Amino acid sequence: MGDEYLKIDGSLGEGGGQVLRVALCLSALYKIPIEIDNIRAGRPKPGLSAQHLKGVELVTKMCNAEVTGAELGSTNLKFKPGSMLHKKHELTADTKTAGCICLLIQVALPCALFASKAGTYILKGGTNVPFGPQIEYFKNVFRPLLKKFGGFFELDILRRGYYPQGGGEVHMRVTPVRNLKAVHLLDPGIPIDVRGWSFVAGSVNIIEAQKMTNDAKTKIIQELKKCDITTPPVEIITYKEPRNSAVGHGSGINIMCKTSRDCVFGGSGLGSKQRTPTPPGIEAANQLLYPILADACVDEHLQDQMIILMVLAKGLSKIRIGKNDLTCHAATAKQVAEIMLGSRGLSFTMNQDTNGSKILECNGLGLQNEFLD
């Protein structure tokens, strides 16, 4: 390997896996050799966990990279990307733990969109686990956002995996694009439809799912009424997973809201044996309500995902994030992107409209898929 590596401090911002994921994506896509030090320095167990290591290995295969430091617990990684020319139609990443599958998707999907050919990605680990998005969120909330940018993926959930066993399996199919297009999301509209799924698996009683459903519906209706917002239909399906479609014992709830301006918000909660300050149904409702009450076009969990799409898109993107600042995860993603691509003309600005809502703008670099020219 050569010596010209862009050095990145892994303790930036939230000090977790976000720095690693964004840096790997942009390294692979823009062919920038990187060295990341202090990986996950802000976490109780610093360094690469099984989930992060499998993300590194997956992107390594996708861009034929040369890597040193790719081992469990490593706090330093050197990554020198090669070509995105795929030799295989199918790639597999298995955390062999309850590592979050959605975080594997976060690091792999941007690269897959600019690969040489369509591919299937077989991802194994946790589908509904703490400290990461639930798989339904990615399918029902993130996918519509990606579609606005001009990208698409298919997602099949073959088996759910819960903490601590894992064992879930998801198949993602991605067709590459020539480029992504800039978006303007400036008017959130009003809620027109709320629906969701509340489920239990294994030995967890269906009563838990029913409670999550009731808690979420009650909270949503009460808060919208209190704020004088017309309440749309709220439909949450309650069910128990068949024995052969889930590994382990778990419960959770995922809800989504569509608006009159085609915005989609999400909220999620997970059941736990330990008592938590906020019941999962209430937590999911709070997450869903936040962008509605904040006059935003994306929810908080979409913010960090929109950053990399804005960077890659061709032209000026504008997205209304509401009255608060960017989340820590989104701010970290933005900072890493600026470090890696600022010299190429990447720029972000934050403006404010007359109502006090903040609008993030990004003059994207317009990455072109070299294989589709």
mmCIF file of C-alpha atoms in Angstrom:
data_model
loop_
_atom_site.group_PDB
_atom_site.id
_atom_site.type_symbol
_atom_site.label_atom_id
_atom_site.label_comp_id
_atom_site.label_asym_id
_atom_site.label_seq_id
_atom_site.Cartn_x
_atom_site.Cartn_y
_atom_site.Cartn_z
ATOM 1 C CA MET A 1 0.000 0.000 0.000
ATOM 2 C CA GLY A 2 1.057 3.576 -0.615
ATOM 3 C CA ASP A 3 1.576 6.151 2.091
ATOM 4 C CA GLU A 4 -0.903 8.797 0.903
ATOM 5 C CA TYR A 5 -3.786 8.059 3.223
ATOM 6 C CA LEU A 6 -6.314 10.611 4.375
ATOM 7 C CA LYS A 7 -6.289 10.359 8.152
ATOM 8 C CA ILE A 8 -9.628 10.459 9.961
ATOM 9 C CA ASP A 9 -10.184 10.555 13.706
ATOM 10 C CA GLY A 10 -12.744 7.913 14.647
ATOM 11 C CA SER A 11 -13.604 9.784 17.841
ATOM 12 C CA LEU A 12 -15.210 12.634 15.861
ATOM 13 C CA GLY A 13 -18.743 13.662 16.744
ATOM 14 C CA GLU A 14 -20.697 10.839 18.341
ATOM 15 C CA GLY A 15 -17.550 8.719 18.454
ATOM 16 C CA GLY A 16 -19.231 5.524 17.278
ATOM 17 C CA GLY A 17 -19.619 3.508 14.095
ATOM 18 C CA GLN A 18 -21.011 6.414 12.062
ATOM 19 C CA VAL A 19 -17.536 7.765 11.255
ATOM 20 C CA LEU A 20 -16.468 4.321 10.030
ATOM 21 C CA ARG A 21 -19.553 3.737 7.853
ATOM 22 C CA VAL A 22 -19.541 7.112 6.122
ATOM 23 C CA ALA A 23 -15.768 7.085 5.625
ATOM 24 C CA LEU A 24 -15.814 3.585 4.103
ATOM 25 C CA CYS A 25 -18.615 4.498 1.677
ATOM 26 C CA LEU A 26 -16.965 7.667 0.455
ATOM 27 C CA SER A 27 -13.558 6.013 0.307
ATOM 28 C CA ALA A 28 -14.886 3.222 -1.909
ATOM 29 C CA LEU A 29 -16.947 5.520 -4.131
ATOM 30 C CA TYR A 30 -14.347 8.267 -4.604
ATOM 31 C CA LYS A 31 -11.278 6.006 -4.459
ATOM 32 C CA ILE A 32 -9.751 7.836 -1.489
ATOM 33 C CA PRO A 33 -7.320 5.748 0.613
ATOM 34 C CA ILE A 34 -8.101 6.361 4.300
ATOM 35 C CA GLU A 35 -6.658 5.586 7.689
ATOM 36 C CA ILE A 36 -9.113 5.707 10.579
ATOM 37 C CA ASP A 37 -7.711 5.854 14.093
ATOM 38 C CA ASN A 38 -9.505 5.783 17.458
ATOM 39 C CA ILE A 39 -12.326 3.698 15.967
ATOM 40 C CA ARG A 40 -15.438 3.857 18.190
ATOM 41 C CA ALA A 41 -13.447 5.635 20.875
ATOM 42 C CA GLY A 42 -16.666 6.933 22.423
ATOM 43 C CA ARG A 43 -18.087 3.477 23.118
ATOM 44 C CA PRO A 44 -17.716 1.277 26.242
ATOM 45 C CA LYS A 45 -15.880 -1.313 24.109
ATOM 46 C CA PRO A 46 -13.835 0.674 21.566
ATOM 47 C CA GLY A 47 -12.684 -0.809 18.282
ATOM 48 C CA LEU A 48 -14.350 -2.941 15.641
ATOM 49 C CA SER A 49 -17.172 -5.167 16.866
ATOM 50 C CA ALA A 50 -18.380 -8.151 14.813
ATOM 51 C CA GLN A 51 -20.971 -6.001 13.074
ATOM 52 C CA HIS A 52 -18.487 -3.275 12.103
ATOM 53 C CA LEU A 53 -15.904 -5.825 11.002
ATOM 54 C CA LYS A 54 -18.413 -7.510 8.683
ATOM 55 C CA GLY A 55 -19.254 -4.094 7.234
ATOM 56 C CA VAL A 56 -15.570 -3.525 6.503
ATOM 57 C CA GLU A 57 -15.245 -6.969 4.920
ATOM 58 C CA LEU A 58 -18.366 -6.446 2.801
ATOM 59 C CA VAL A 59 -17.206 -3.115 1.367
ATOM 60 C CA THR A 60 -13.718 -4.580 0.881
ATOM 61 C CA LYS A 61 -15.223 -7.218 -1.415
ATOM 62 C CA MET A 62 -17.399 -4.652 -3.185
ATOM 63 C CA CYS A 63 -14.512 -2.376 -4.172
ATOM 64 C CA ASN A 64 -11.631 -4.888 -4.208
ATOM 65 C CA ALA A 65 -9.814 -2.967 -1.461
ATOM 66 C CA GLU A 66 -6.516 -3.577 0.291
ATOM 67 C CA VAL A 67 -7.001 -3.447 4.052
ATOM 68 C CA THR A 68 -4.951 -3.673 7.215
ATOM 69 C CA GLY A 69 -6.343 -3.666 10.747
ATOM 70 C CA ALA A 70 -9.577 -5.487 9.883
ATOM 71 C CA GLU A 71 -9.909 -7.586 13.014
ATOM 72 C CA LEU A 72 -12.099 -7.657 16.103
ATOM 73 C CA GLY A 73 -11.210 -4.931 18.594
ATOM 74 C CA SER A 74 -8.978 -3.041 16.171
ATOM 75 C CA THR A 75 -8.977 0.728 16.710
ATOM 76 C CA ASN A 76 -6.962 1.478 13.559
ATOM 77 C CA LEU A 77 -7.885 0.655 9.977
ATOM 78 C CA LYS A 78 -6.154 1.344 6.676
ATOM 79 C CA PHE A 79 -8.412 1.038 3.647
ATOM 80 C CA LYS A 80 -7.215 1.442 0.052
ATOM 81 C CA PRO A 81 -10.116 0.986 -2.385
ATOM 82 C CA GLY A 82 -9.864 -0.547 -5.830
ATOM 83 C CA SER A 83 -12.415 -0.859 -8.624
ATOM 84 C CA MET A 84 -16.181 -1.285 -8.064
ATOM 85 C CA LEU A 85 -16.121 -3.887 -10.833
ATOM 86 C CA HIS A 86 -18.014 -6.843 -9.354
ATOM 87 C CA LYS A 87 -16.966 -10.393 -10.045
ATOM 88 C CA LYS A 88 -19.931 -11.906 -8.188
ATOM 89 C CA HIS A 89 -23.674 -11.341 -8.364
ATOM 90 C CA GLU A 90 -24.063 -12.353 -4.726
ATOM 91 C CA LEU A 91 -22.228 -11.328 -1.547
ATOM 92 C CA THR A 92 -22.797 -12.504 2.032
ATOM 93 C CA ALA A 93 -22.108 -10.857 5.385
ATOM 94 C CA ASP A 94 -22.859 -12.797 8.575
ATOM 95 C CA THR A 95 -22.171 -11.106 11.914
ATOM 96 C CA LYS A 96 -22.806 -14.443 13.726
ATOM 97 C CA THR A 97 -24.197 -12.237 16.505
ATOM 98 C CA ALA A 98 -27.198 -9.942 16.969
ATOM 99 C CA GLY A 99 -25.260 -7.215 15.156
ATOM 100 C CA CYS A 100 -27.691 -4.863 13.415
ATOM 101 C CA ILE A 101 -28.340 -5.830 9.783
ATOM 102 C CA CYS A 102 -29.561 -2.319 8.995
ATOM 103 C CA LEU A 103 -26.142 -0.909 9.833
ATOM 104 C CA LEU A 104 -24.644 -3.336 7.305
ATOM 105 C CA ILE A 105 -27.139 -1.978 4.776
ATOM 106 C CA GLN A 106 -26.100 1.587 5.601
ATOM 107 C CA VAL A 107 -22.496 0.918 4.623
ATOM 108 C CA ALA A 108 -23.206 -1.370 1.639
ATOM 109 C CA LEU A 109 -26.149 0.265 -0.128
ATOM 110 C CA PRO A 110 -24.471 3.485 -1.394
ATOM 111 C CA CYS A 111 -21.656 1.374 -2.839
ATOM 112 C CA ALA A 112 -24.104 -1.084 -4.409
ATOM 113 C CA LEU A 113 -25.880 1.768 -6.206
ATOM 114 C CA PHE A 114 -22.644 2.591 -8.046
ATOM 115 C CA ALA A 115 -21.417 -0.955 -8.647
ATOM 116 C CA SER A 116 -20.819 -2.452 -12.103
ATOM 117 C CA LYS A 117 -23.887 -4.707 -12.031
ATOM 118 C CA ALA A 118 -26.955 -5.641 -10.028
ATOM 119 C CA GLY A 119 -26.281 -7.746 -6.976
ATOM 120 C CA THR A 120 -27.936 -9.659 -4.158
ATOM 121 C CA TYR A 121 -26.618 -9.089 -0.648
ATOM 122 C CA ILE A 122 -27.326 -11.824 1.904
ATOM 123 C CA LEU A 123 -27.120 -10.211 5.336
ATOM 124 C CA LYS A 124 -27.321 -12.142 8.606
ATOM 125 C CA GLY A 125 -27.555 -10.897 12.193
ATOM 126 C CA GLY A 126 -30.140 -8.891 14.114
ATOM 127 C CA THR A 127 -33.206 -7.521 12.337
ATOM 128 C CA ASN A 128 -34.878 -5.960 15.384
ATOM 129 C CA VAL A 129 -32.259 -5.116 17.986
ATOM 130 C CA PRO A 130 -31.240 -2.166 20.186
ATOM 131 C CA PHE A 131 -28.849 0.560 19.008
ATOM 132 C CA GLY A 132 -29.848 0.517 15.362
ATOM 133 C CA PRO A 133 -32.818 0.857 13.002
ATOM 134 C CA GLN A 134 -35.315 -1.981 12.796
ATOM 135 C CA ILE A 135 -35.552 -3.683 9.408
ATOM 136 C CA GLU A 136 -39.118 -2.439 8.829
ATOM 137 C CA TYR A 137 -37.883 1.136 9.149
ATOM 138 C CA PHE A 138 -35.412 0.695 6.327
ATOM 139 C CA LYS A 139 -38.001 -0.966 4.121
ATOM 140 C CA ASN A 140 -40.910 1.401 4.740
ATOM 141 C CA VAL A 141 -39.339 4.762 5.621
ATOM 142 C CA PHE A 142 -35.813 4.945 4.202
ATOM 143 C CA ARG A 143 -36.672 3.315 0.874
ATOM 144 C CA PRO A 144 -39.208 6.031 -0.117
ATOM 145 C CA LEU A 145 -36.560 8.695 0.621
ATOM 146 C CA LEU A 146 -33.990 6.909 -1.532
ATOM 147 C CA LYS A 147 -36.563 6.665 -4.329
ATOM 148 C CA LYS A 148 -36.865 10.478 -4.343
ATOM 149 C CA PHE A 149 -33.108 10.618 -5.039
ATOM 150 C CA GLY A 150 -33.519 8.104 -7.878
ATOM 151 C CA GLY A 151 -32.338 4.911 -6.174
ATOM 152 C CA PHE A 152 -34.174 1.731 -5.257
ATOM 153 C CA PHE A 153 -33.645 -1.622 -3.568
ATOM 154 C CA GLU A 154 -35.731 -4.697 -2.828
ATOM 155 C CA LEU A 155 -35.673 -6.244 0.627
ATOM 156 C CA ASP A 156 -36.870 -9.702 1.662
ATOM 157 C CA ILE A 157 -36.984 -10.593 5.353
ATOM 158 C CA LEU A 158 -36.468 -14.342 5.435
ATOM 159 C CA ARG A 159 -36.078 -14.641 9.180
ATOM 160 C CA ARG A 160 -36.082 -12.225 12.091
ATOM 161 C CA GLY A 161 -33.303 -12.233 14.656
ATOM 162 C CA TYR A 162 -33.525 -10.669 18.117
ATOM 163 C CA TYR A 163 -31.025 -9.766 20.790
ATOM 164 C CA PRO A 164 -28.986 -11.615 22.018
ATOM 165 C CA GLN A 165 -29.263 -14.603 19.648
ATOM 166 C CA GLY A 166 -29.333 -12.836 16.292
ATOM 167 C CA GLY A 167 -29.822 -15.374 13.519
ATOM 168 C CA GLY A 168 -31.932 -13.125 11.290
ATOM 169 C CA GLU A 169 -31.530 -13.181 7.512
ATOM 170 C CA VAL A 170 -32.345 -10.469 4.978
ATOM 171 C CA HIS A 171 -31.790 -10.467 1.221
ATOM 172 C CA MET A 172 -31.249 -7.076 -0.420
ATOM 173 C CA ARG A 173 -31.258 -6.687 -4.198
ATOM 174 C CA VAL A 174 -29.837 -3.504 -5.698
ATOM 175 C CA THR A 175 -29.799 -2.323 -9.307
ATOM 176 C CA PRO A 176 -27.048 0.279 -9.920
ATOM 177 C CA VAL A 177 -27.888 3.806 -11.069
ATOM 178 C CA ARG A 178 -26.016 6.167 -13.383
ATOM 179 C CA ASN A 179 -26.339 8.958 -10.834
ATOM 180 C CA LEU A 180 -28.577 10.224 -8.028
ATOM 181 C CA LYS A 181 -30.613 13.401 -8.432
ATOM 182 C CA ALA A 182 -30.931 16.318 -6.038
ATOM 183 C CA VAL A 183 -34.157 16.720 -4.064
ATOM 184 C CA HIS A 184 -36.107 19.620 -2.589
ATOM 185 C CA LEU A 185 -38.118 18.605 0.492
ATOM 186 C CA LEU A 186 -39.419 21.880 1.854
ATOM 187 C CA ASP A 187 -43.102 21.321 2.645
ATOM 188 C CA PRO A 188 -43.982 18.442 4.995
ATOM 189 C CA GLY A 189 -47.726 18.696 4.382
ATOM 190 C CA ILE A 190 -50.196 17.195 6.858
ATOM 191 C CA PRO A 191 -50.541 13.588 8.087
ATOM 192 C CA ILE A 192 -52.973 11.577 5.966
ATOM 193 C CA ASP A 193 -52.276 7.985 7.015
ATOM 194 C CA VAL A 194 -50.667 6.231 9.999
ATOM 195 C CA ARG A 195 -50.127 2.493 9.958
ATOM 196 C CA GLY A 196 -47.833 -0.007 11.582
ATOM 197 C CA TRP A 197 -47.047 -3.448 12.927
ATOM 198 C CA SER A 198 -46.772 -4.620 16.532
ATOM 199 C CA PHE A 199 -45.395 -8.108 16.987
ATOM 200 C CA VAL A 200 -44.110 -10.701 19.442
ATOM 201 C CA ALA A 201 -41.986 -13.817 18.845
ATOM 202 C CA GLY A 202 -40.947 -16.900 20.753
ATOM 203 C CA SER A 203 -42.281 -17.124 24.298
ATOM 204 C CA VAL A 204 -43.483 -13.500 24.458
ATOM 205 C CA ASN A 205 -47.255 -13.283 25.004
ATOM 206 C CA ILE A 206 -49.415 -11.553 22.390
ATOM 207 C CA ILE A 207 -50.656 -9.272 25.181
ATOM 208 C CA GLU A 208 -47.346 -7.376 24.886
ATOM 209 C CA ALA A 209 -48.054 -6.553 21.244
ATOM 210 C CA GLN A 210 -51.589 -5.467 22.086
ATOM 211 C CA LYS A 211 -50.288 -3.118 24.789
ATOM 212 C CA MET A 212 -47.747 -1.548 22.411
ATOM 213 C CA THR A 213 -50.494 -0.996 19.845
ATOM 214 C CA ASN A 214 -52.860 0.618 22.344
ATOM 215 C CA ASP A 215 -50.130 2.813 23.843
ATOM 216 C CA ALA A 216 -49.007 4.057 20.421
ATOM 217 C CA LYS A 217 -52.505 4.781 19.094
ATOM 218 C CA THR A 218 -53.568 6.585 22.258
ATOM 219 C CA LYS A 219 -50.418 8.751 22.321
ATOM 220 C CA ILE A 220 -50.662 9.705 18.637
ATOM 221 C CA ILE A 221 -54.340 10.641 18.797
ATOM 222 C CA GLN A 222 -53.927 12.619 22.040
ATOM 223 C CA GLU A 223 -50.919 14.642 20.859
ATOM 224 C CA LEU A 224 -52.330 15.481 17.424
ATOM 225 C CA LYS A 225 -55.597 16.579 18.988
ATOM 226 C CA LYS A 226 -53.741 18.678 21.561
ATOM 227 C CA CYS A 227 -51.869 20.466 18.752
ATOM 228 C CA ASP A 228 -55.068 20.941 16.714
ATOM 229 C CA ILE A 229 -53.817 18.691 13.896
ATOM 230 C CA THR A 230 -56.453 16.640 12.099
ATOM 231 C CA THR A 231 -55.954 13.013 13.105
ATOM 232 C CA PRO A 232 -55.642 10.645 10.124
ATOM 233 C CA PRO A 233 -56.693 6.979 10.246
ATOM 234 C CA VAL A 234 -54.391 5.024 12.589
ATOM 235 C CA GLU A 235 -54.146 1.303 11.842
ATOM 236 C CA ILE A 236 -51.621 -0.914 13.647
ATOM 237 C CA ILE A 237 -51.648 -4.666 12.947
ATOM 238 C CA THR A 238 -50.963 -6.852 15.999
ATOM 239 C CA TYR A 239 -49.607 -10.379 15.535
ATOM 240 C CA LYS A 240 -47.363 -13.208 16.752
ATOM 241 C CA GLU A 241 -44.506 -14.365 14.540
ATOM 242 C CA PRO A 242 -44.677 -18.002 13.325
ATOM 243 C CA ARG A 243 -42.042 -20.179 14.981
ATOM 244 C CA ASN A 244 -40.088 -20.770 11.771
ATOM 245 C CA SER A 245 -39.810 -17.070 10.843
ATOM 246 C CA ALA A 246 -37.921 -15.777 13.908
ATOM 247 C CA VAL A 247 -34.933 -16.740 16.037
ATOM 248 C CA GLY A 248 -35.192 -16.049 19.757
ATOM 249 C CA HIS A 249 -37.759 -14.238 21.851
ATOM 250 C CA GLY A 250 -38.633 -10.627 21.217
ATOM 251 C CA SER A 251 -41.243 -7.974 20.637
ATOM 252 C CA GLY A 252 -41.392 -4.649 18.882
ATOM 253 C CA ILE A 253 -43.456 -2.051 17.128
ATOM 254 C CA ASN A 254 -42.917 -0.093 13.913
ATOM 255 C CA ILE A 255 -45.208 2.688 12.752
ATOM 256 C CA MET A 256 -45.081 5.030 9.776
ATOM 257 C CA CYS A 257 -46.898 8.178 8.718
ATOM 258 C CA LYS A 258 -47.461 9.444 5.176
ATOM 259 C CA THR A 259 -48.248 13.089 4.562
ATOM 260 C CA SER A 260 -50.113 15.022 1.893
ATOM 261 C CA ARG A 261 -46.728 16.098 0.437
ATOM 262 C CA ASP A 262 -45.405 12.539 0.152
ATOM 263 C CA CYS A 263 -43.134 12.700 3.197
ATOM 264 C CA VAL A 264 -42.774 9.504 5.242
ATOM 265 C CA PHE A 265 -41.908 9.424 8.952
ATOM 266 C CA GLY A 266 -41.212 6.419 11.153
ATOM 267 C CA GLY A 267 -41.180 5.400 14.780
ATOM 268 C CA SER A 268 -39.969 2.199 16.447
ATOM 269 C CA GLY A 269 -39.804 0.566 19.842
ATOM 270 C CA LEU A 270 -38.478 -2.712 21.219
ATOM 271 C CA GLY A 271 -39.727 -4.752 24.137
ATOM 272 C CA SER A 272 -37.244 -5.565 26.891
ATOM 273 C CA LYS A 273 -37.129 -7.729 30.012
ATOM 274 C CA GLN A 274 -35.694 -4.736 31.805
ATOM 275 C CA ARG A 275 -37.956 -1.876 32.775
ATOM 276 C CA THR A 276 -37.365 1.139 30.598
ATOM 277 C CA PRO A 277 -38.390 4.746 31.321
ATOM 278 C CA THR A 278 -40.600 4.836 28.223
ATOM 279 C CA PRO A 279 -42.747 1.858 27.100
ATOM 280 C CA PRO A 280 -41.977 0.799 23.496
ATOM 281 C CA GLY A 281 -45.385 1.843 22.142
ATOM 282 C CA ILE A 282 -44.977 5.333 23.586
ATOM 283 C CA GLU A 283 -41.381 5.530 22.321
ATOM 284 C CA ALA A 284 -42.476 4.652 18.778
ATOM 285 C CA ALA A 285 -45.268 7.240 18.931
ATOM 286 C CA ASN A 286 -42.884 9.940 20.201
ATOM 287 C CA GLN A 287 -40.449 9.274 17.349
ATOM 288 C CA LEU A 288 -43.277 9.471 14.817
ATOM 289 C CA LEU A 289 -44.747 12.640 16.304
ATOM 290 C CA TYR A 290 -41.459 14.538 16.526
ATOM 291 C CA PRO A 291 -41.119 15.540 12.831
ATOM 292 C CA ILE A 292 -44.853 16.269 12.579
ATOM 293 C CA LEU A 293 -44.754 18.673 15.510
ATOM 294 C CA ALA A 294 -41.344 20.093 14.483
ATOM 295 C CA ASP A 295 -42.572 20.937 10.961
ATOM 296 C CA ALA A 296 -39.865 18.733 9.388
ATOM 297 C CA CYS A 297 -39.768 16.759 6.138
ATOM 298 C CA VAL A 298 -37.638 13.924 7.558
ATOM 299 C CA ASP A 299 -37.570 12.230 10.945
ATOM 300 C CA GLU A 300 -34.475 12.161 13.127
ATOM 301 C CA HIS A 301 -33.377 8.695 11.992
ATOM 302 C CA LEU A 302 -33.470 9.720 8.324
ATOM 303 C CA GLN A 303 -31.191 12.705 8.890
ATOM 304 C CA ASP A 304 -27.881 10.845 8.932
ATOM 305 C CA GLN A 305 -28.979 8.721 5.949
ATOM 306 C CA MET A 306 -29.911 11.759 3.874
ATOM 307 C CA ILE A 307 -26.420 13.267 4.287
ATOM 308 C CA ILE A 308 -24.612 10.754 2.086
ATOM 309 C CA LEU A 309 -27.415 10.869 -0.515
ATOM 310 C CA MET A 310 -27.184 14.672 -0.681
ATOM 311 C CA VAL A 311 -23.408 14.377 -1.120
ATOM 312 C CA LEU A 312 -23.668 11.886 -3.989
ATOM 313 C CA ALA A 313 -26.597 13.568 -5.781
ATOM 314 C CA LYS A 314 -26.175 15.823 -8.796
ATOM 315 C CA GLY A 315 -27.163 19.414 -7.975
ATOM 316 C CA LEU A 316 -28.402 21.396 -5.004
ATOM 317 C CA SER A 317 -30.513 19.475 -2.477
ATOM 318 C CA LYS A 318 -32.617 21.253 0.132
ATOM 319 C CA ILE A 319 -34.236 19.402 3.043
ATOM 320 C CA ARG A 320 -36.274 20.917 5.852
ATOM 321 C CA ILE A 321 -35.175 19.371 9.158
ATOM 322 C CA GLY A 322 -37.456 21.331 11.511
ATOM 323 C CA LYS A 323 -36.736 23.724 14.330
ATOM 324 C CA ASN A 324 -33.853 21.830 15.976
ATOM 325 C CA ASP A 325 -30.259 21.329 14.889
ATOM 326 C CA LEU A 326 -29.039 18.201 13.119
ATOM 327 C CA THR A 327 -28.863 15.096 15.275
ATOM 328 C CA CYS A 328 -25.414 14.110 16.518
ATOM 329 C CA HIS A 329 -25.299 11.204 14.041
ATOM 330 C CA ALA A 330 -26.221 13.468 11.128
ATOM 331 C CA ALA A 331 -23.735 16.145 12.181
ATOM 332 C CA THR A 332 -21.017 13.479 12.382
ATOM 333 C CA ALA A 333 -21.850 12.185 8.883
ATOM 334 C CA LYS A 334 -21.726 15.745 7.541
ATOM 335 C CA GLN A 335 -18.370 16.397 9.206
ATOM 336 C CA VAL A 336 -16.782 13.246 7.771
ATOM 337 C CA ALA A 337 -18.097 14.091 4.289
ATOM 338 C CA GLU A 338 -16.650 17.608 4.513
ATOM 339 C CA ILE A 339 -13.259 16.270 5.633
ATOM 340 C CA MET A 340 -13.107 13.793 2.762
ATOM 341 C CA LEU A 341 -14.659 15.840 -0.060
ATOM 342 C CA GLY A 342 -14.390 19.500 0.898
ATOM 343 C CA SER A 343 -11.374 19.926 -1.377
ATOM 344 C CA ARG A 344 -13.519 18.704 -4.299
ATOM 345 C CA GLY A 345 -16.104 21.435 -3.799
ATOM 346 C CA LEU A 346 -18.561 19.774 -1.404
ATOM 347 C CA SER A 347 -20.401 22.341 0.697
ATOM 348 C CA PHE A 348 -23.276 22.388 3.182
ATOM 349 C CA THR A 349 -25.211 25.404 4.416
ATOM 350 C CA MET A 350 -27.968 25.741 7.001
ATOM 351 C CA ASN A 351 -30.673 28.349 6.371
ATOM 352 C CA GLN A 352 -33.788 29.302 8.297
ATOM 353 C CA ASP A 353 -37.221 30.178 6.936
ATOM 354 C CA THR A 354 -39.670 32.757 8.289
ATOM 355 C CA ASN A 355 -41.285 30.146 10.558
ATOM 356 C CA GLY A 356 -37.982 29.312 12.246
ATOM 357 C CA SER A 357 -37.578 25.938 10.543
ATOM 358 C CA LYS A 358 -34.056 24.992 9.436
ATOM 359 C CA ILE A 359 -33.255 23.923 5.905
ATOM 360 C CA LEU A 360 -30.083 21.990 5.179
ATOM 361 C CA GLU A 361 -28.653 22.593 1.714
ATOM 362 C CA CYS A 362 -25.925 20.619 -0.007
ATOM 363 C CA ASN A 363 -24.307 21.255 -3.348
ATOM 364 C CA GLY A 364 -23.788 17.592 -4.207
ATOM 365 C CA LEU A 365 -20.876 16.371 -6.276
ATOM 366 C CA GLY A 366 -22.980 14.340 -8.706
ATOM 367 C CA LEU A 367 -21.074 11.039 -8.686
ATOM 368 C CA GLN A 368 -21.370 9.217 -12.012
ATOM 369 C CA ASN A 369 -21.375 5.435 -12.246
ATOM 370 C CA GLU A 370 -18.313 4.760 -14.397
ATOM 371 C CA PHE A 371 -19.764 1.435 -15.549
ATOM 372 C CA LEU A 372 -23.022 2.906 -16.897
ATOM 373 C CA ASP A 373 -21.593 5.774 -18.930
#
